CSV table of C-alpha atoms in Angstrom, one decimal:
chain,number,residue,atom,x,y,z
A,1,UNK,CA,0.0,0.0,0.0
A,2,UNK,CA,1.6,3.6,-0.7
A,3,UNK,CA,1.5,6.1,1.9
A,4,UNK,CA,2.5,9.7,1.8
A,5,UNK,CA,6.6,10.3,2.4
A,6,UNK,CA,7.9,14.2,2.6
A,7,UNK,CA,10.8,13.7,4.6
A,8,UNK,CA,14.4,14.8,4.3
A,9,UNK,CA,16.9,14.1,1.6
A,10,UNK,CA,14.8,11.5,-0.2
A,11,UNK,CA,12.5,13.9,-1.3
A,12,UNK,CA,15.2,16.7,-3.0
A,13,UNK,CA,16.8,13.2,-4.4
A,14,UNK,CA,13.7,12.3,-6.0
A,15,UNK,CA,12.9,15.8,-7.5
A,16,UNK,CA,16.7,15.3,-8.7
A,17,UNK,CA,16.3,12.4,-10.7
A,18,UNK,CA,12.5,13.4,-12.0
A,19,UNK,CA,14.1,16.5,-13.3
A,20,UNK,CA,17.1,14.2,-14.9
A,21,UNK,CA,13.8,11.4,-16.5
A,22,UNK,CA,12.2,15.0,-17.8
A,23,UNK,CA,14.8,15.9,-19.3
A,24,UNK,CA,15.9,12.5,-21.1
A,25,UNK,CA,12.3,12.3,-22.7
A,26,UNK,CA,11.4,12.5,-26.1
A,27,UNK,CA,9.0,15.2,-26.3
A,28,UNK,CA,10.3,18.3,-26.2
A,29,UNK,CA,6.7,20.6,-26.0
A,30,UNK,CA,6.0,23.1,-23.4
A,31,UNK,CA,4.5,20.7,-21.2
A,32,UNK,CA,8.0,18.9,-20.1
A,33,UNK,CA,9.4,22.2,-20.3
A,34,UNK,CA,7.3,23.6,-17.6
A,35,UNK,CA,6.8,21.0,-15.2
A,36,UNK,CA,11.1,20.4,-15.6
A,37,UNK,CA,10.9,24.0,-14.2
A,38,UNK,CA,8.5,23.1,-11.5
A,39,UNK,CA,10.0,20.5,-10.3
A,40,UNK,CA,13.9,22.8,-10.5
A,41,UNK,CA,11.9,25.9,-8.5
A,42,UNK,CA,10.3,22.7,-5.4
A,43,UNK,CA,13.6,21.6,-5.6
A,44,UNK,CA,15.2,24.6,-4.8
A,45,UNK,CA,12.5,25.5,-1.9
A,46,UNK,CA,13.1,22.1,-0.3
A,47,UNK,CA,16.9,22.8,-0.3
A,48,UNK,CA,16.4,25.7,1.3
A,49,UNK,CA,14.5,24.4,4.1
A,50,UNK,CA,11.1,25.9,3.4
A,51,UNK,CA,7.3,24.4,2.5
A,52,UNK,CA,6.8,23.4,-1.5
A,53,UNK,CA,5.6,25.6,-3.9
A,54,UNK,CA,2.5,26.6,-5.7
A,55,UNK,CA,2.8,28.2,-9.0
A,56,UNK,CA,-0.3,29.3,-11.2
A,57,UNK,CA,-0.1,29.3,-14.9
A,58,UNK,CA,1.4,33.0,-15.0
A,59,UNK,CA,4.4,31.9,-12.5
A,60,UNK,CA,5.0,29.0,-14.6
A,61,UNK,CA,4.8,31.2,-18.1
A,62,UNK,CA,7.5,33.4,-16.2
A,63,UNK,CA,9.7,30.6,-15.1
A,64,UNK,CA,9.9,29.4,-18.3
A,65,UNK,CA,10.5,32.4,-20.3
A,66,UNK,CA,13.7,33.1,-17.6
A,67,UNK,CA,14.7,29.4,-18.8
A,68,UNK,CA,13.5,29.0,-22.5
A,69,UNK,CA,12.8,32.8,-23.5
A,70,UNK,CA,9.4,33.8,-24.4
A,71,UNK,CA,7.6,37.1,-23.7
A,72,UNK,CA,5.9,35.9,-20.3
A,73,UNK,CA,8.4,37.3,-18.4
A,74,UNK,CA,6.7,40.5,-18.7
A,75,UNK,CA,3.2,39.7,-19.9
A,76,UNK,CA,0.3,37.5,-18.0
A,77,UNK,CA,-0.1,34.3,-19.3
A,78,UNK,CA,-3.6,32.7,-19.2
A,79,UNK,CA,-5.1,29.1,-18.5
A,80,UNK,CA,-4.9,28.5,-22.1
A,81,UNK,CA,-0.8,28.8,-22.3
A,82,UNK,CA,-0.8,25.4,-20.0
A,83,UNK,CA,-3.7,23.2,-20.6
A,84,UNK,CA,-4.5,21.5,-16.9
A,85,UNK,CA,-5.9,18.2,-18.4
A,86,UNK,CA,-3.1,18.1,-20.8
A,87,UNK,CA,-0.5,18.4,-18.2
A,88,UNK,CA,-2.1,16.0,-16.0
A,89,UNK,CA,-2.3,13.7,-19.0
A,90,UNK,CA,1.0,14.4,-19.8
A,91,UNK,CA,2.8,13.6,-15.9
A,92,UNK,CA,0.0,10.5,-15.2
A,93,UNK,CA,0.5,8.7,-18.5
A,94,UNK,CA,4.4,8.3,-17.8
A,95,UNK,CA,4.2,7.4,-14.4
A,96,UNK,CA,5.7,3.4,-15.1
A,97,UNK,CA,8.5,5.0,-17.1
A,98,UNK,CA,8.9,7.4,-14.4
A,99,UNK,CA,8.4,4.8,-11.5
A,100,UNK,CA,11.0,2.3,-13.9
A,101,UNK,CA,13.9,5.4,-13.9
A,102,UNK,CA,13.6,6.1,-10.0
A,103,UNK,CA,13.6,2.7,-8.7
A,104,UNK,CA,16.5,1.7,-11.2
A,105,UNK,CA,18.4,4.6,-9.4
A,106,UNK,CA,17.5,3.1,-5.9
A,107,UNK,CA,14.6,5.5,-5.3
A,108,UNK,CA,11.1,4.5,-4.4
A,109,UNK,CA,9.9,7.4,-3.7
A,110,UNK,CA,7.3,9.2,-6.6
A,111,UNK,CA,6.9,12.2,-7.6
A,112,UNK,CA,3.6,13.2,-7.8
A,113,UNK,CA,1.8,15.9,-9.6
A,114,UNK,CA,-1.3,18.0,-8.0
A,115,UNK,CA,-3.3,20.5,-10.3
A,116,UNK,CA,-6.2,22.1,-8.3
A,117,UNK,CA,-8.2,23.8,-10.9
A,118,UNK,CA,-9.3,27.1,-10.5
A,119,UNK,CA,-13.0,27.3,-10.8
A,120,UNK,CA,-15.1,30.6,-11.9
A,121,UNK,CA,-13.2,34.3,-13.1
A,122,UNK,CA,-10.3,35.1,-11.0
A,123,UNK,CA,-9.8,31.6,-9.7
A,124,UNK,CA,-6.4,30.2,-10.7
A,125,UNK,CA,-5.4,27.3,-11.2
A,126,UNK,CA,-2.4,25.8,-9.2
A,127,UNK,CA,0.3,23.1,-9.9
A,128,UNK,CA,2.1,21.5,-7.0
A,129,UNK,CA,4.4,18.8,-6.8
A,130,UNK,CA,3.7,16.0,-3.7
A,131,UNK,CA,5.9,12.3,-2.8
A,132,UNK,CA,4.5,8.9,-2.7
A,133,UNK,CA,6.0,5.9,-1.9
A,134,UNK,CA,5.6,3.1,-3.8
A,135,UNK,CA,6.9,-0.4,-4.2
A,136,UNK,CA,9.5,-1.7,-6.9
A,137,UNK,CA,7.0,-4.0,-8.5
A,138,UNK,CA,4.8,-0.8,-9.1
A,139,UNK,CA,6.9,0.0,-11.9
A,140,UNK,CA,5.7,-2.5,-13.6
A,141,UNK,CA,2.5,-2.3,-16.3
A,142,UNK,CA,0.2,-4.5,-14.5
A,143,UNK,CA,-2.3,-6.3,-16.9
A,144,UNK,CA,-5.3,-4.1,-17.6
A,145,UNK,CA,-3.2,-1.0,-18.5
A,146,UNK,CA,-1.2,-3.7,-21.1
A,147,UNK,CA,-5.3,-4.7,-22.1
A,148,UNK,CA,-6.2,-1.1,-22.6
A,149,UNK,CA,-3.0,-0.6,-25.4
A,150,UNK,CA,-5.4,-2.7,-27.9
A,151,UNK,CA,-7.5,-1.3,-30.5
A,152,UNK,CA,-10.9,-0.5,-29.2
A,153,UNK,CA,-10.5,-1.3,-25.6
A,154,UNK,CA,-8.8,1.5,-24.2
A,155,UNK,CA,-7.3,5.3,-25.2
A,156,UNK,CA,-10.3,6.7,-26.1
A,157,UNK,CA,-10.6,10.6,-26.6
A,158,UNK,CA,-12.9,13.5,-27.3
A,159,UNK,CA,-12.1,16.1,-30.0
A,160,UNK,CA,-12.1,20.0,-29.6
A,161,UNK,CA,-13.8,22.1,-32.7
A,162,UNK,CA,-12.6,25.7,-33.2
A,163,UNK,CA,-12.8,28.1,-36.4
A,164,UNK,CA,-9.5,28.1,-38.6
A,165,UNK,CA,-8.0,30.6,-40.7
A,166,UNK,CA,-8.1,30.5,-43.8
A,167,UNK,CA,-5.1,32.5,-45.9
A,168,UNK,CA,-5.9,36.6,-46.5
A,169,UNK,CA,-6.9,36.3,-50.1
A,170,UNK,CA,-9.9,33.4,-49.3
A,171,UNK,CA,-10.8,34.9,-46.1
A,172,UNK,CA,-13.3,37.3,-47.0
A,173,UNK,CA,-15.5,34.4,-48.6
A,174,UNK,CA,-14.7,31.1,-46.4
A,175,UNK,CA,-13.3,33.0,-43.2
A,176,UNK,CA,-16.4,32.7,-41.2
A,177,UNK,CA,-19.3,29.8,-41.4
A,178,UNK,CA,-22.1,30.6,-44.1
A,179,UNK,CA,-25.0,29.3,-45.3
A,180,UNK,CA,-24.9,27.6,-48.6
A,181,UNK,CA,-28.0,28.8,-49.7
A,182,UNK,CA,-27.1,32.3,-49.0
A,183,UNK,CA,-25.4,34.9,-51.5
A,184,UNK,CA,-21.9,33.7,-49.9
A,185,UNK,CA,-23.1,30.3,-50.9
A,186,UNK,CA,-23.9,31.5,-53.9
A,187,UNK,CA,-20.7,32.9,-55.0
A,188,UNK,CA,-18.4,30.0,-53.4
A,189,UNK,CA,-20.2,27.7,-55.8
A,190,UNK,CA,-19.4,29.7,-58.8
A,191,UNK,CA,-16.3,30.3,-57.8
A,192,UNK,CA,-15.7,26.7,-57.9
A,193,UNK,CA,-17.5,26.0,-61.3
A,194,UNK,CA,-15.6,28.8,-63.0
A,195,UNK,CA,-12.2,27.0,-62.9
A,196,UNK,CA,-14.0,23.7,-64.2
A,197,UNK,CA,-15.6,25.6,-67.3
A,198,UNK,CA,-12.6,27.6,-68.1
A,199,UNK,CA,-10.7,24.3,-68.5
A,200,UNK,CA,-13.9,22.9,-70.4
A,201,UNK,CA,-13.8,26.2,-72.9
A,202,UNK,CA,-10.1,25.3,-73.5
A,203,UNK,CA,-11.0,21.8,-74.2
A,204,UNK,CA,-13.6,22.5,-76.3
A,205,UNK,CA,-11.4,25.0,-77.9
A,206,UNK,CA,-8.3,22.4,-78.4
A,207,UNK,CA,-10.1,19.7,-80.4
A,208,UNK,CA,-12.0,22.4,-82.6
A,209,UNK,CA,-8.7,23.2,-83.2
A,210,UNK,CA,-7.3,19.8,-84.5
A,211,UNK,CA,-10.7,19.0,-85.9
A,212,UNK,CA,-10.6,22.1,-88.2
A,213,UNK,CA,-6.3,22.1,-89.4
A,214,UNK,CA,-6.6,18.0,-89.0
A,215,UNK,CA,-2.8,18.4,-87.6
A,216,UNK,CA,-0.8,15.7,-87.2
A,217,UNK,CA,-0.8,14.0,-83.7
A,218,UNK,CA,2.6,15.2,-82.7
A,219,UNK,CA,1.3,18.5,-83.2
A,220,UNK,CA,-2.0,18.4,-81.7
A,221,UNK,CA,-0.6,16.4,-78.4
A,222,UNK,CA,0.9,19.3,-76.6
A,223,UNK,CA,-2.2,21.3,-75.9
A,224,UNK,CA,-4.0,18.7,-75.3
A,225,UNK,CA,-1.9,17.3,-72.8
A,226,UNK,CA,-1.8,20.7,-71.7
A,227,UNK,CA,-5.6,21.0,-71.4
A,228,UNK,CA,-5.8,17.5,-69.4
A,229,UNK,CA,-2.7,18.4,-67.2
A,230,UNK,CA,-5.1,21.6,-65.7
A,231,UNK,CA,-8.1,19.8,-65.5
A,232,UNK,CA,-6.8,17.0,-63.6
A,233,UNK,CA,-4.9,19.4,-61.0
A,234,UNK,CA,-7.8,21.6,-60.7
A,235,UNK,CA,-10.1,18.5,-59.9
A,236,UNK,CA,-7.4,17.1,-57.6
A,237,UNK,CA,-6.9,20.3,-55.5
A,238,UNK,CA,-11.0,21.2,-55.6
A,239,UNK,CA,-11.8,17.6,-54.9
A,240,UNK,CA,-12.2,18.7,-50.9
A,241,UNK,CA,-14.9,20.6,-51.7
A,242,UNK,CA,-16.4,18.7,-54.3
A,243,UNK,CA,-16.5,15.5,-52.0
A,244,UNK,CA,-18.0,17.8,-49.4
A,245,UNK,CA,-21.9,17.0,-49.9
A,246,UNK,CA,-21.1,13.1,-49.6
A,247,UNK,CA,-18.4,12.7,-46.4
A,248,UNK,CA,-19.5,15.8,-44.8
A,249,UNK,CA,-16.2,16.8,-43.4
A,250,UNK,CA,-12.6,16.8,-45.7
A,251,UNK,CA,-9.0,17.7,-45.1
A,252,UNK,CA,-8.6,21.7,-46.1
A,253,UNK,CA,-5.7,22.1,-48.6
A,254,UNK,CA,-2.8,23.6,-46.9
A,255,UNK,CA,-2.4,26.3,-50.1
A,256,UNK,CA,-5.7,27.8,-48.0
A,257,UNK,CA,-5.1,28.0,-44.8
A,258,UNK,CA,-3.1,30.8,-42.8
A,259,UNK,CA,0.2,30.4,-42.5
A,260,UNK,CA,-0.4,30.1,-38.5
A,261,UNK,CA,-2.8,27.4,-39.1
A,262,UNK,CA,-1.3,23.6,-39.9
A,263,UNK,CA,-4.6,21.6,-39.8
A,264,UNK,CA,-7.9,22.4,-41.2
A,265,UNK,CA,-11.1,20.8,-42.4
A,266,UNK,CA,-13.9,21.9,-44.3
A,267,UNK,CA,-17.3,20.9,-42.7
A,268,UNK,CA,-21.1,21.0,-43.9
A,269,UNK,CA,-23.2,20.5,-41.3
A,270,UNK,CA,-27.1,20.7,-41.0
A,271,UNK,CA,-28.4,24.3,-40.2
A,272,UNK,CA,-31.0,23.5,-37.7
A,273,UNK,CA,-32.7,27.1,-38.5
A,274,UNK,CA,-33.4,26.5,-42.3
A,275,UNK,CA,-33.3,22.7,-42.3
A,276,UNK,CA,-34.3,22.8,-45.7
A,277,UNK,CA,-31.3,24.2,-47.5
A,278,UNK,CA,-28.1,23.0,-48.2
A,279,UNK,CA,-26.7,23.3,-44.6
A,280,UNK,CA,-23.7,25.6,-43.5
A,281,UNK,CA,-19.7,26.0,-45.1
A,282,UNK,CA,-17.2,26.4,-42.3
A,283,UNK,CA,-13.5,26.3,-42.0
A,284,UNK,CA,-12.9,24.0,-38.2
A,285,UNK,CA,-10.1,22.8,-36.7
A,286,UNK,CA,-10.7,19.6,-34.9
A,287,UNK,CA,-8.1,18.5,-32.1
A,288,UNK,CA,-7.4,16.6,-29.2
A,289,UNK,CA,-5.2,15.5,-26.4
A,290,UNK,CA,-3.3,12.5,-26.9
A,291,UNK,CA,-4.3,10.0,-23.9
A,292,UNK,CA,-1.1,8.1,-24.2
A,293,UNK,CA,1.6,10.6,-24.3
A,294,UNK,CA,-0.4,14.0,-24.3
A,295,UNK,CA,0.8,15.3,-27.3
A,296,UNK,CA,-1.9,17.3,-30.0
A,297,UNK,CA,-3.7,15.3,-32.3
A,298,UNK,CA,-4.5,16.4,-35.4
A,299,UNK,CA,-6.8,15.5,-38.2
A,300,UNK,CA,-5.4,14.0,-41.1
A,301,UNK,CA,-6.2,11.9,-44.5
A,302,UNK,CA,-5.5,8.3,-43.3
A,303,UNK,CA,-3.7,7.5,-46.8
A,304,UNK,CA,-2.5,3.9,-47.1
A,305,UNK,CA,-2.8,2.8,-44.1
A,306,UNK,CA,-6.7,3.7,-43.2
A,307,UNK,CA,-7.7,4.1,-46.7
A,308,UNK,CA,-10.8,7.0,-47.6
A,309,UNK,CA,-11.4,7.8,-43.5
A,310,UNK,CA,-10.0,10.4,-41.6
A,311,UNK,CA,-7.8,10.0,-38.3
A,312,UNK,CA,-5.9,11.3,-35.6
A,313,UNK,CA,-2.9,11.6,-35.6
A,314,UNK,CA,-0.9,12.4,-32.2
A,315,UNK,CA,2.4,14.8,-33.4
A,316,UNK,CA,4.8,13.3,-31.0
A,317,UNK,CA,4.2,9.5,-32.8
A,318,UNK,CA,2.1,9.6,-36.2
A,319,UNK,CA,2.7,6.7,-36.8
A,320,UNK,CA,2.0,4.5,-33.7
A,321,UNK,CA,-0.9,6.9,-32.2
A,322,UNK,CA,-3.5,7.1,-34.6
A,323,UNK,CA,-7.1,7.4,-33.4
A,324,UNK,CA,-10.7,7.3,-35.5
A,325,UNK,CA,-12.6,10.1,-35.7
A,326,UNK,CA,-16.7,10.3,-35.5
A,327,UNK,CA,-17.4,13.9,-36.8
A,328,UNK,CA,-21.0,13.5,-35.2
A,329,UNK,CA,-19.5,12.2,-31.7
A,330,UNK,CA,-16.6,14.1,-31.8
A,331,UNK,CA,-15.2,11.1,-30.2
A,332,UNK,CA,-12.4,8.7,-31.6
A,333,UNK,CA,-10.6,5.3,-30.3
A,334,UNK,CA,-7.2,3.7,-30.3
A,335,UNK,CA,-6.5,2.0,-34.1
A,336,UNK,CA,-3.6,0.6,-33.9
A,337,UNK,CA,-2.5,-2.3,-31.5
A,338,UNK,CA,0.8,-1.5,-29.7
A,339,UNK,CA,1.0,-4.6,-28.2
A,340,UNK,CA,1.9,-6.6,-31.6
């Protein structure tokens, strides 16, 4: 059974070596970075004889900008700079690895995380580091976290929506969610057929062309060619929104989205006020915290791998944690099995 353990050396000994495991990991996002500086400011406190810490969000922002650089040190930092359930996510997925690197130093002694979130306007939230002691065959995965790894049974997460931006030129017509039925809707459809008549006109003017000189192949094969090269690209890169109407949400090309913005989607969802039209255009973002290593997961085409479905994907591990994605749910599950 683990019991609470705050006493003497131990505890600056075990903030010594979570500080070394923080800084030996992988991920290098502001997460680690700010909890390493946590645990460095506790570690100084206890050294010094007095009580541990509390630090809101705005402390941590300034601690890190004196250790990374950033502007913090002399502007406020809100909630939204530190995410509590992503750091919490972050510290309480890692725990066996964490457990693994203190015991193989001759520590037993945790480190343990506390975020008391603030509740209402004006109500910070606080992170604070605690000590629990814990056996050496707690480091090891006991058998329902090793079930949970497999597809379906476990790592489960809920996805965020939030407008994107879409680059300067675009933004006047697709910046903000309209109504397809609506003069916006209007002109985003033409805009789209214009392209796909324009290339038709050329088409139509090419072979009039070789019907009327009869030209020889050779001659006639370069503007057609030409002709067929535009039309393909134009229905490759338009093919998001032409595909719209069927799978409802599709990966936004990056060529229209802000420079600022990495991940879009178009979505056409049901207007509930005029359920008769066509429904309502908007550029989203769809995200989520990864439950295995807290990283951002982002919503991408699932290629080869997850053939004509979108996933996703966690930007600390593509490759290995890849989730489904329900765009009516907004809910997704572990796809691949990490125990194979």
């Amino acid at each position: 059974m683990a019991k609470e353990d705050q006493t003497g050396l131990e505890t600056v000994r075990a903030l010594g070596l979570v500080i070394r495991w923080m800084q030996e990991e992988t991920s290098n996002g502001k997460v680690r970075q700010a909890l390493t500086v946590l645990a460095e400011q506790t570690q100084a406190r206890l050294e010094q004889g007095k009580d541990i810490p509390e630090a809101d969000v705005a402390q941590l922002a300034a601690w890190h900008s004196d250790r990374f650089g950033g502007p913090w040190k002399h502007q406020t930092a809100t909630g939204r700079w530190l995410p509590s359930e992503q750091s919490r996510t972050w510290w309480e997925t890692r725990q066996i690895s964490r457990r693994q690197f203190l015991a193989s130093h001759g520590c037993h002694l945790d480190v343990v995380l506390s975020v008391d979130k603030g509740g209402g306007r004006g109500n910070a939230t606080l992170y604070r580091y605690g000590f629990l002691a814990f056996e050496p065959s707690e480091g090891e995965p006991p058998l329902e976290d090793k079930e949970r790894l497999r597809p379906g049974t476990g790592f489960r997460l809920a996805y965020e929506v939030e407008e994107a931006r879409a680059t300067l030129l675009l933004r006047p017509f697709i910046g903000r969610p309209f109504a397809i039925r609506s003069w916006r809707g209007v002109f985003f459809i033409l805009s789209l057929a214009i392209p796909f008549a324009a290339c038709l006109f050329c088409a139509l003017g090419a072979a009039a062309l070789v019907l009327a000189h009869s030209p020889s192949l050779k001659a006639s094969f370069s503007p057609l060619v030409t002709v067929a090269a535009v039309g393909g690209l134009l229905t490759w890169r338009l093919r998001p929104f032409w595909s719209l109407p069927m799978l409802r949400v599709t990966v936004a090309p990056d060529l229209m989205l802000a420079m600022s913005q990495i991940y879009g989607q178009f979505r056409l969802s049901h207007d509930e006020k005029r359920k008769k039209t066509g429904g309502r255009f908007s550029l989203v973002r769809h995200w989520s915290t990864c439950p295995i290593c807290a990283g951002m997961v982002e919503i991408r085409d699932g290629g080869k791998a997850f053939p004509g479905r979108l996933v996703g994907c966690c930007s600390d591990s593509p490759r290995e944690h890849v989730y489904s994605f329900d765009a009516v749910t907004l809910t997704g599950a572990l796809l691949i099995d990490r125990n194979s």
